[in-house]
XYZ file of C-alpha atoms in Angstrom:
557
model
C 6.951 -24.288 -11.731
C 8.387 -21.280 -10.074
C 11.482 -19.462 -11.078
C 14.059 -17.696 -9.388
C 12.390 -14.406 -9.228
C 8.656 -15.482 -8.413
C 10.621 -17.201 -5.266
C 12.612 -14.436 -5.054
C 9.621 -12.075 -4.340
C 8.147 -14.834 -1.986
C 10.245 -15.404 0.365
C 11.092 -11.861 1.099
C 7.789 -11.449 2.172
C 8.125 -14.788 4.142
C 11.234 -13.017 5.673
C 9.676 -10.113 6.616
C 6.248 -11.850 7.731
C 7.071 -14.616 9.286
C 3.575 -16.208 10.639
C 1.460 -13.393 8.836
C 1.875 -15.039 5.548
C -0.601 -17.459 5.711
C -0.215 -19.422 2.385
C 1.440 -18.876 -1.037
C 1.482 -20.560 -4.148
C 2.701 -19.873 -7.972
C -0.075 -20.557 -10.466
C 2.341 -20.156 -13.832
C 5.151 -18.006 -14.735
C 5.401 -14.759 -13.977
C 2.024 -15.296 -11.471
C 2.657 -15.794 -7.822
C 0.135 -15.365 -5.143
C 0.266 -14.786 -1.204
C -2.323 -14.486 1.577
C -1.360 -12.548 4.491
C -3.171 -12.402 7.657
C -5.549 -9.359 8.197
C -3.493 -5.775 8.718
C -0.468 -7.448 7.468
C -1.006 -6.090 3.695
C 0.439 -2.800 4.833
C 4.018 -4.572 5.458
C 4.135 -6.982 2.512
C 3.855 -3.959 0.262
C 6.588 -2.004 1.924
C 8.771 -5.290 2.132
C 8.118 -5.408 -1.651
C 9.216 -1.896 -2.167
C 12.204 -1.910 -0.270
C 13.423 -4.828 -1.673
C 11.970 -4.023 -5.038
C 11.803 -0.116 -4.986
C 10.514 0.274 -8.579
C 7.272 -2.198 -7.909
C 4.044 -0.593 -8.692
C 0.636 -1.516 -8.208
C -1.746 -2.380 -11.075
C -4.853 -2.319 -9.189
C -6.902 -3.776 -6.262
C -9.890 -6.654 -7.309
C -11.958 -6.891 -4.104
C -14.316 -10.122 -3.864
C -17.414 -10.610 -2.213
C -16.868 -14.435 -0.605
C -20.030 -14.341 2.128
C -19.392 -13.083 5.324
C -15.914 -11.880 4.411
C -14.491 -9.415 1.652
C -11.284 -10.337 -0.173
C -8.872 -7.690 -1.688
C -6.080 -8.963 -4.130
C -3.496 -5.943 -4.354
C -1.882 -7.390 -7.849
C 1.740 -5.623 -7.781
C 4.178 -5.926 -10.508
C 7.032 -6.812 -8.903
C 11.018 -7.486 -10.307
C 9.373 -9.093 -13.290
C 6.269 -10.753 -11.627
C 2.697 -10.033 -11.021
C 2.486 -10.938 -7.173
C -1.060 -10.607 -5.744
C -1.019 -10.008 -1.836
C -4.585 -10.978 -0.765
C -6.244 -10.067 2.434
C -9.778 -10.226 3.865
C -11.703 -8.313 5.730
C -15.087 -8.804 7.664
C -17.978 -8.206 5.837
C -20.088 -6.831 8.779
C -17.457 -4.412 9.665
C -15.126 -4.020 6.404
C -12.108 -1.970 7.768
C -8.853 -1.743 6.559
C -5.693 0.174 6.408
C -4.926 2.488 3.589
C -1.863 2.116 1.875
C -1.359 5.093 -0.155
C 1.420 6.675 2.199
C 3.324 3.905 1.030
C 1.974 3.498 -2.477
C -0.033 6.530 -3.664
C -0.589 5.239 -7.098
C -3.543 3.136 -5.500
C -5.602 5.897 -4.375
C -8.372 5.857 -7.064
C -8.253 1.702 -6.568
C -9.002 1.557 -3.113
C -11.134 4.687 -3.394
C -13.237 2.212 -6.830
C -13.498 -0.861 -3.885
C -14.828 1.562 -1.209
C -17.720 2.772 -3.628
C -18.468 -0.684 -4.989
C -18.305 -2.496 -2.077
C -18.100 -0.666 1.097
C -14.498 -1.447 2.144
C -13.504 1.360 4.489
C -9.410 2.676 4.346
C -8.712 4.434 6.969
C -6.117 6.869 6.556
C -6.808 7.138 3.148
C -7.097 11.304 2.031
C -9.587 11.572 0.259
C -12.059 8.655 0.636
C -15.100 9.244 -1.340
C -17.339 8.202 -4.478
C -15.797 7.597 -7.570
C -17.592 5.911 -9.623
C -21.698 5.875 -8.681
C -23.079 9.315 -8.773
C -23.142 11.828 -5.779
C -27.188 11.281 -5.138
C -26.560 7.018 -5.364
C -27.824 5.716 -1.687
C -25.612 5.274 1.578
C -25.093 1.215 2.183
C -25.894 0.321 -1.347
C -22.655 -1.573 -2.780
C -23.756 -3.027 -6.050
C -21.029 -5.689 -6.792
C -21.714 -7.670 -3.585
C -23.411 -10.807 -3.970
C -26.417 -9.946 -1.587
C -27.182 -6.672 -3.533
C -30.592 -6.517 -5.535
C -31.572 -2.945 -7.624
C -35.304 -3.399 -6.366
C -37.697 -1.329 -7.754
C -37.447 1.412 -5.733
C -33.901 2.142 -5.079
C -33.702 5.199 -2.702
C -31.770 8.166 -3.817
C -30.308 10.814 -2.150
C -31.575 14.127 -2.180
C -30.771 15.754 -5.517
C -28.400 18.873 -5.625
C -30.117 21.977 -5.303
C -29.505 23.050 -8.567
C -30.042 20.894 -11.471
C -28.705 21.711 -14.832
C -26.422 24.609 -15.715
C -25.707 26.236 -12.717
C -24.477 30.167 -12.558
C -20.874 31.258 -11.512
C -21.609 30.385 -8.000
C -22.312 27.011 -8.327
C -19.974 26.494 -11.442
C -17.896 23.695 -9.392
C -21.488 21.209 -9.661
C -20.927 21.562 -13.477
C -21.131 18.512 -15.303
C -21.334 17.249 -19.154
C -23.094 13.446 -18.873
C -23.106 11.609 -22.480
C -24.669 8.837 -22.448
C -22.247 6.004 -23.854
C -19.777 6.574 -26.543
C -21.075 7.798 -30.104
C -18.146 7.803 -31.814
C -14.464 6.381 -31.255
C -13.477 10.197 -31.694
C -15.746 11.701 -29.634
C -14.823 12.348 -26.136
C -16.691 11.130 -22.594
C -17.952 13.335 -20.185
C -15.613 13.822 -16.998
C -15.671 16.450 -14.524
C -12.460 19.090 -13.461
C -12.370 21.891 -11.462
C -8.818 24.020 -12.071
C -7.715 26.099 -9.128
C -5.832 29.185 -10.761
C -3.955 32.131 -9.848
C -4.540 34.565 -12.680
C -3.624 32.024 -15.907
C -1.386 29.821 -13.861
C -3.102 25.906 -12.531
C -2.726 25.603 -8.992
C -4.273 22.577 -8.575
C -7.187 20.400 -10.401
C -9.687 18.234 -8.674
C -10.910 15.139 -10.953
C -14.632 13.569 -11.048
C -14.890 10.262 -13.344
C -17.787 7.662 -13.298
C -20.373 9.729 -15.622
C -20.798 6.877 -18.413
C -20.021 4.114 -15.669
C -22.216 1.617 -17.220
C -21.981 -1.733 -14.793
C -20.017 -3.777 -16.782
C -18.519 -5.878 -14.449
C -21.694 -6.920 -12.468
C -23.406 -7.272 -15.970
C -20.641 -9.740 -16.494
C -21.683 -12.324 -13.725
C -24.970 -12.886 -15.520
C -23.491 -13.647 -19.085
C -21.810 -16.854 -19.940
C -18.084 -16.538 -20.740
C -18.303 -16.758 -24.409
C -21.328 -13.910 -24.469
C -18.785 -11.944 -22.046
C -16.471 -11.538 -24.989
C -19.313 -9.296 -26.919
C -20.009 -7.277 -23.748
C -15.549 -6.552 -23.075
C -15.547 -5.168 -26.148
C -17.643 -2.454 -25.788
C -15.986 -1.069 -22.629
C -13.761 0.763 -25.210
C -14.456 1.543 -28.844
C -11.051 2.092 -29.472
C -9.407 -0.451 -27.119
C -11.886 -2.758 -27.976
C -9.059 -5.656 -29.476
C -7.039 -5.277 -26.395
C -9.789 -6.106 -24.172
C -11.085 -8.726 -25.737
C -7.615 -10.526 -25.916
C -7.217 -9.788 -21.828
C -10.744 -11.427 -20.961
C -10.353 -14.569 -23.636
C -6.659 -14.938 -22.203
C -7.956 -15.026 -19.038
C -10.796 -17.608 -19.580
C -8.358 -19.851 -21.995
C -5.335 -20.091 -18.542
C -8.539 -21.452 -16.311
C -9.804 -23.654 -19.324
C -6.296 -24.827 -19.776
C -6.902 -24.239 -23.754
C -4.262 -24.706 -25.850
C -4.758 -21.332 -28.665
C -3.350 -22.172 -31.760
C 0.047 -20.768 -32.902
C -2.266 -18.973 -36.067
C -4.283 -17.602 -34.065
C -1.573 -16.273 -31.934
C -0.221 -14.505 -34.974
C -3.217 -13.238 -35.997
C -4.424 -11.435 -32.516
C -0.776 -9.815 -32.874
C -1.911 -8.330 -35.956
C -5.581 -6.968 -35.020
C -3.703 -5.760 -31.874
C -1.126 -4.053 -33.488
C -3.629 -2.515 -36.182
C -5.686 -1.481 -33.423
C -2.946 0.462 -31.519
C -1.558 2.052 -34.952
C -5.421 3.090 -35.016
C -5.520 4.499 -31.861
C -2.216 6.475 -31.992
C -3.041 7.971 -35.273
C -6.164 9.122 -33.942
C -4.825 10.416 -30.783
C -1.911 12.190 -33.162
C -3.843 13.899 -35.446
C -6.597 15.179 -32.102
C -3.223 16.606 -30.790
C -2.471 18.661 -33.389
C -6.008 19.896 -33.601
C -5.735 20.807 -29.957
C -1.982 22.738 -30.460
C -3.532 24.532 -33.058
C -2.346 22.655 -36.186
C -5.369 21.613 -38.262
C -3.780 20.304 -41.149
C -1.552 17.591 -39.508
C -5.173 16.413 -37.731
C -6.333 15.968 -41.612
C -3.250 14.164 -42.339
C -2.407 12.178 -40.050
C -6.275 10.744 -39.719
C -6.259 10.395 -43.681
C -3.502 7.745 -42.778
C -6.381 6.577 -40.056
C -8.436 5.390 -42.612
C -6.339 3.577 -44.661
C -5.754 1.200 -41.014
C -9.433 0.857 -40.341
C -9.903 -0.291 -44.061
C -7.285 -2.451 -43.443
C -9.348 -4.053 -40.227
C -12.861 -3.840 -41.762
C -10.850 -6.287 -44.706
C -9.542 -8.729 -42.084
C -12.332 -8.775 -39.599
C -15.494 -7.286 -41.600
C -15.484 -4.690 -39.170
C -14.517 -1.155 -38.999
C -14.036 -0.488 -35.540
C -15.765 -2.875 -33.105
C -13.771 -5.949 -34.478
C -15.797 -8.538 -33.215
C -12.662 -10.936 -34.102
C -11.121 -12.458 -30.713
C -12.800 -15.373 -29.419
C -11.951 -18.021 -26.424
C -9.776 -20.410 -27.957
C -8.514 -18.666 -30.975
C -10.370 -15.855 -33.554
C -12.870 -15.710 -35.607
C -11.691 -15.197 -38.658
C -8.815 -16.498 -40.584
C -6.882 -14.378 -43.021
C -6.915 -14.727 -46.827
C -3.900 -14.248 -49.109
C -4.929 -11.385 -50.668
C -5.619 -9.204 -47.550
C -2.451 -10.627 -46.317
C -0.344 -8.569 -49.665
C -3.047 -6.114 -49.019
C -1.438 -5.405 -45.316
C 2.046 -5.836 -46.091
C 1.617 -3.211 -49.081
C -0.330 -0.501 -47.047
C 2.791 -1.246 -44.353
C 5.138 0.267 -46.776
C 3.101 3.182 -47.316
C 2.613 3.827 -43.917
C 6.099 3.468 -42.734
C 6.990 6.265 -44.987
C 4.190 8.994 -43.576
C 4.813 7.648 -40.233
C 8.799 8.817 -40.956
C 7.245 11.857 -42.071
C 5.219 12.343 -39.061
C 8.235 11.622 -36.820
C 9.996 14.884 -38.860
C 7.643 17.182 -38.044
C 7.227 16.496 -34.323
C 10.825 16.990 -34.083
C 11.364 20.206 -35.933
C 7.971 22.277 -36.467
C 7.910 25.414 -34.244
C 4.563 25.356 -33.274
C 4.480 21.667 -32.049
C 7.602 22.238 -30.168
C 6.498 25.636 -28.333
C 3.309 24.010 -27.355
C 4.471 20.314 -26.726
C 8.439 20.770 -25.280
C 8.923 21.229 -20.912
C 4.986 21.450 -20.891
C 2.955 19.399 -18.640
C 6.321 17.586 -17.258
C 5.791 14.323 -15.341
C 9.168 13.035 -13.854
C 10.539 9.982 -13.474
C 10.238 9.096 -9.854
C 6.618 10.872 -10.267
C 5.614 7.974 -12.714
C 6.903 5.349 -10.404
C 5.041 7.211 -7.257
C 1.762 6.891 -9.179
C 2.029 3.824 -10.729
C 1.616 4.699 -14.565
C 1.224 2.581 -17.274
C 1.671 2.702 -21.319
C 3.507 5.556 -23.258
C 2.570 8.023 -20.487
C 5.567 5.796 -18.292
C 7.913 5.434 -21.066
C 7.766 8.899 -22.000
C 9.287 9.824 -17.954
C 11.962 7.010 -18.586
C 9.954 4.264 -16.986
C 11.004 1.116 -19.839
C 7.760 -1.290 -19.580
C 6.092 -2.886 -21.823
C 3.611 -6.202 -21.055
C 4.731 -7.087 -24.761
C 7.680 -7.365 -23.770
C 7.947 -8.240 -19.976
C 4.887 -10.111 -19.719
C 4.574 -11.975 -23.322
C 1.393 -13.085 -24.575
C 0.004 -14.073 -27.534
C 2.697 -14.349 -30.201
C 5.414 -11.443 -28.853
C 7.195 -13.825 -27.755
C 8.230 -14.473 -30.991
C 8.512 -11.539 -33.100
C 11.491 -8.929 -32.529
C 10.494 -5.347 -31.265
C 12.353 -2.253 -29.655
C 10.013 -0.361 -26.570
C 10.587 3.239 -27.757
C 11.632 5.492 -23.792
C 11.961 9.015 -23.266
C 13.508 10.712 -20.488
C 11.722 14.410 -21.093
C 8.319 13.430 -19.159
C 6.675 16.288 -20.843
C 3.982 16.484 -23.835
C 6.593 16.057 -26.818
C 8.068 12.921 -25.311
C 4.620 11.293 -24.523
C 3.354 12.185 -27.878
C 6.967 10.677 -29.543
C 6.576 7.600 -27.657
C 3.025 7.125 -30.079
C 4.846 8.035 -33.651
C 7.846 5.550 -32.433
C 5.054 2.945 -31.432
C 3.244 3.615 -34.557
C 6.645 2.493 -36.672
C 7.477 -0.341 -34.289
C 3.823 -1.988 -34.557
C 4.570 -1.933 -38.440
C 7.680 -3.787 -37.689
C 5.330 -6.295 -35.570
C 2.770 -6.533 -38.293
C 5.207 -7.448 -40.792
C 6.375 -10.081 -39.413
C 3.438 -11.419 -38.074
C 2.095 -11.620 -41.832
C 5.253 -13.166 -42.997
C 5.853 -15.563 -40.379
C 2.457 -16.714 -39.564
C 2.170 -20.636 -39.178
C -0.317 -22.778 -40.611
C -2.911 -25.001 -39.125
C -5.993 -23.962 -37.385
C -7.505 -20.928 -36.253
C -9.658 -21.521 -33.841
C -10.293 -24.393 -31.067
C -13.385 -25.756 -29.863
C -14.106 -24.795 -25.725
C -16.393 -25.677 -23.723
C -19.240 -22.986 -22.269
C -18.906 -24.363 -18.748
C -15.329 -23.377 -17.554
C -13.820 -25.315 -14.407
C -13.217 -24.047 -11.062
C -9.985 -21.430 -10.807
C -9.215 -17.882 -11.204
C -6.789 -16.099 -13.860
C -5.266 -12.809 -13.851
C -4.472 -11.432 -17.310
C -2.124 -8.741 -18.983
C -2.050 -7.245 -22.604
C -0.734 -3.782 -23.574
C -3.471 -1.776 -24.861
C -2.497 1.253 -26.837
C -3.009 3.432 -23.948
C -0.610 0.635 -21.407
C -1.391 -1.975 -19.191
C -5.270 -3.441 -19.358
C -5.697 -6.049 -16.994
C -8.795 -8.285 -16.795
C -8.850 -11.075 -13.336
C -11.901 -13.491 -14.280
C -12.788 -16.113 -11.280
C -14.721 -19.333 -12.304
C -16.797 -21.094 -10.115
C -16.970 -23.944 -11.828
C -20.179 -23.108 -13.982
C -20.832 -20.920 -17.694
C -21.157 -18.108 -15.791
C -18.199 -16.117 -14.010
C -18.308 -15.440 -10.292
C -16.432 -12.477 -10.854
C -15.188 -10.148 -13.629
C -12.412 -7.043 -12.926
C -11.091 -5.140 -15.473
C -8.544 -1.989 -15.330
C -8.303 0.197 -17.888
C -5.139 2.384 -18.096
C -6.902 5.555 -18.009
C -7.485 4.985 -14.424
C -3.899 4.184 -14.092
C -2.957 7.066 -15.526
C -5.631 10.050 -14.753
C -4.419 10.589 -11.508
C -1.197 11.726 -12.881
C -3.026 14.795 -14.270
C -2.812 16.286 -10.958
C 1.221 16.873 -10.935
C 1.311 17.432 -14.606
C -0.898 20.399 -14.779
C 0.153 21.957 -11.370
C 2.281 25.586 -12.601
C 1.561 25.412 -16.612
C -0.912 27.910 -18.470
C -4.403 27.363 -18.926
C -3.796 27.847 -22.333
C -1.837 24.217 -22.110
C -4.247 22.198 -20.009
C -5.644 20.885 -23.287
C -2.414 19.794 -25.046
C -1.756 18.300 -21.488
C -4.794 16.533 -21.538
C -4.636 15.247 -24.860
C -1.085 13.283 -23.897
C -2.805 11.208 -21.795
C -5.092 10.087 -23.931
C -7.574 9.419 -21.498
C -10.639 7.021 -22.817
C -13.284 9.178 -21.357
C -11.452 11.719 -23.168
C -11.113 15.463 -23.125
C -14.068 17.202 -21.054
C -16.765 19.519 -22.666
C -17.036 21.566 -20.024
C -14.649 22.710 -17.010
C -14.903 24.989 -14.388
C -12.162 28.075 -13.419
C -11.278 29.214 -10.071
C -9.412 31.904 -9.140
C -7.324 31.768 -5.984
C -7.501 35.165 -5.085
C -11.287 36.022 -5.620
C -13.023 33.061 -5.485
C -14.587 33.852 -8.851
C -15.980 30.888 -10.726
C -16.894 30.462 -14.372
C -17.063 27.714 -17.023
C -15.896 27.139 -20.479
C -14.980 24.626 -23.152
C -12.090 23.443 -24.752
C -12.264 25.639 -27.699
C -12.143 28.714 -25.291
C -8.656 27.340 -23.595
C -7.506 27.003 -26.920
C -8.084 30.841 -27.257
C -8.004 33.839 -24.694
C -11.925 33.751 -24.461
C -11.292 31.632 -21.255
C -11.327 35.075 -19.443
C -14.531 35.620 -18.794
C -15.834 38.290 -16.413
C -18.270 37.994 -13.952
């Protein structure tokens, strides 16, 4: 049944479309859909923002449905996630960019033109982002009628292969393949424009350990999907495995068990104290302050005892399943929790203390890397990168799932939008996911843990939320009525949130592109290697992070 404000957000756009809104329907709270005639996406969105000027777009899930392409622009929108959807042709897939009016949806549309071939005109920079730079022309591998083959023809190779001199230093790349340790970082390409020691600008290149999860999903059954979601992020790995079984469970119509509720609040909220710790402590390594790195990740292991005791794992949890978890919890690891909670509240005060008042933390954290308000609506952020530019969203708290409902919690904002405020954000999380924790042990009903569900799934589609340590992590799953999904799309908040990277960087030091870095947190993580420009001679040369931590970025040619 629709409330006020899904109705609300429909019938402005019936207002302002008149016959181009085809059809809409509400699927649950908080979940409306519309379908809008071709060309007419364009206006819906600006309706939506003039009505609504703080909605933001989460991302854009593209469908291949035979001779036509579909593109669901999911918005979150006064309090609802409203999908516009839209088709194009499939022998001519054209459409209208709408980054002049949203920019945050640049690397989105830029994702559906590599994967499937959908064109955006206007867009202003409309290239590869994902598949690599020698991948073929007309190959879109997440359309039905695509098949590898044996011989799939590549373009011609780059000239130079390898490490390339100062010339060619822009072609530099670092490719790992797959992650080898949660702390480890992913390779990622950037090329800084500077003048002298000052970033100009900063062009971005993601996609080196894109592994094809998504298509790889449409050939496992649903419950062998939640093995294969969990290894799109070490780290994240809880938060995506709650996303793709919530999604499964709303087209399965299971009813989870209030337990098990409880308990995925707990591995959640374990799993984000793990995550901020970790990305704590590699922030003070990167500001220069080695001993709160061995502190603060001392604290880190204490957590991931804490999940290897409830789910027999360390770090890949294995513990979310459709219909409830795996595991149930034991009295003893229950005390366990609540008395490693006390502990850590008091080093996570601690913590809080030193951000605020040690010199070095504030000289290389405070009005660096700034990212303001209006900025963080423009692009669409997500997670404690928003909150820390005054942008107060949480999906715990705004979109409830699992057991939030429930259980009491305070969304820590800042208004600074610099490096301090995004890494405060994480030490206030850190204390509030105690809080959460805590209650979840203490209130936890009884009864089952797990439900029974069936590996064939009926026909429907669900769109799912959680907040992942790093923000929103959104996962749309489409059944077609068989144990295998038609189609599997998952955003991560790293792309939500990389291509604010631009704006923060822009007029800051090369000395603080790493601390800037490191406050976004990004999954693929800090890169190995970068290449420097400088604006007046054209000079180009390549380093690591440990030489932008120290003045031996200055190489000479």
């Amino acid at each position: 049944m629709a409330s006020s404000r899904e109705d609300e957000t429909i019938n402005t756009l019936r207002e302002r479309l008149g016959q181009g809104l085809l059809n809409s329907w509400v699927s649950r709270p908080r979940r409306a859909y519309v379908h809008v005639r071709q060309g007419s996406h364009r206006e819906a969105i600006s309706a939506l923002l003039n009505r609504f000027p703080e909605t933001t777009i989460s991302t854009i899930t593209a469908l291949d449905l035979g001779g036509e392409i579909e593109l669901n622009y999911h918005l979150w929108c006064d309090g609802t996630v409203l999908t516009v959807r839209v088709t194009v042709p499939k022998s001519n897939p054209v459409t209208e960019t709408v980054t002049d009016i949203i920019p945050g949806a640049a690397l989105y549309e830029r994702e559906v033109f590599d994967l499937f071939g959908v064109r955006f005109t206007g867009h202003p920079d409309l290239r590869r982002l994902l598949l690599s730079d020698d991948w073929p022309s007309g190959q879109y591998p997440l359309r039905k009628d695509w098949s590898p083959g044996a011989g799939l023809p590549l373009k011609a190779p780059p000239s130079r292969i390898g490490n390339p001199d100062m010339r060619d230093a822009s072609s530099i790349v670092n490719v790992v393949v797959g992650p080898q340790h949660p702390a480890l970082h992913e390779p990622e390409r950037f090329l800084f424009k500077l003048d002298g020691e000052t970033v100009l600008d900063v062009e971005t290149r993601i996609g080196y350990v894109h592994r094809g999860i998504e298509k790889a999903a449409e050939s496992l059954m649903f419950f062998q999907n939640v093995h294969l979601v969990e290894r799109i992020c070490g780290i994240c790995n809880v938060a995506h495995t709650v996303c793709f079984c919530q999604a499964v469970e709303e087209i399965g119509r299971v009813e989870v068990p209030p337990r098990a509720e409880y308990l995925r609040v707990i591995i959640a909220e374990l799993n984000r104290i793990h995550s901020h710790l970790l990305l704590l402590g590699v922030a003070g390594l990167e500001v220069g302050f080695e001993t709160l790195f061995q502190y603060i990740w001392r604290d880190r292991e204490t957590v991931l005892d804490l999940v290897e005791g409830l789910t027999g794992n360390r770090i890949m949890a294995e513990y979310n399943t459709i219909g409830g978890v795996r595991r149930d919890i034991s009295p003893s690891i229950a005390q366990t929790i609540l008395r490693e909670m006390r502990n850590l509240r008091k080093r996570t005060s601690f913590y809080r203390e030193v951000f605020e008042s040690d010199p070095t933390l504030e000289l290389r954290t405070k009005g660096i890397g700034r990212l303001r308000r209006p900025e963080a609506l423009k692009l669409c952020v997500v997670g404690p990168v928003a909150r820390a530019s005054g942008v107060d969203s949480d999906v715990r708290r705004d979109d409830p799932y699992a057991a939030y409902e429930d259980a009491p919690f305070n969304v820590p904002v800042y208004d600074e939008g610099d490096v301090w405020a995004r890494l405060m954000v994480r030490v206030d999380e850190v204390a509030e996911s105690i809080n959460l924790i805590e209650y979840a042990v203490e209130n936890m009903p009884s009864g089952p843990f797990r439900v029974r569900v069936a590996r064939r799934q009926p026909e429907g589609e669900a769109l799912s939320r959680v907040e992942a340590p790093r923000g929103e992590l959104l996962h749309y799953v489409k059944s077609n009525g068989s144990a295998y999904p038609e189609r599997v799309k998952v955003r991560t908040p790293t792309l939500a949130n990389i291509i604010s990277f631009r704006e923060m960087v822009k007029g800051y030091y090369v000395a603080d592109i790493p601390a800037i870095l490191v406050s976004l947190d990004p999954c693929f993580a800090c890169t190995d290697r970068v290449a420097l420009v400088d604006a007046d001679s054209g000079r180009k040369w390549i380093c690591n992070l440990r030489d932008l931590r120290s003045d031996r970025w200055r190489k000479q040619p």
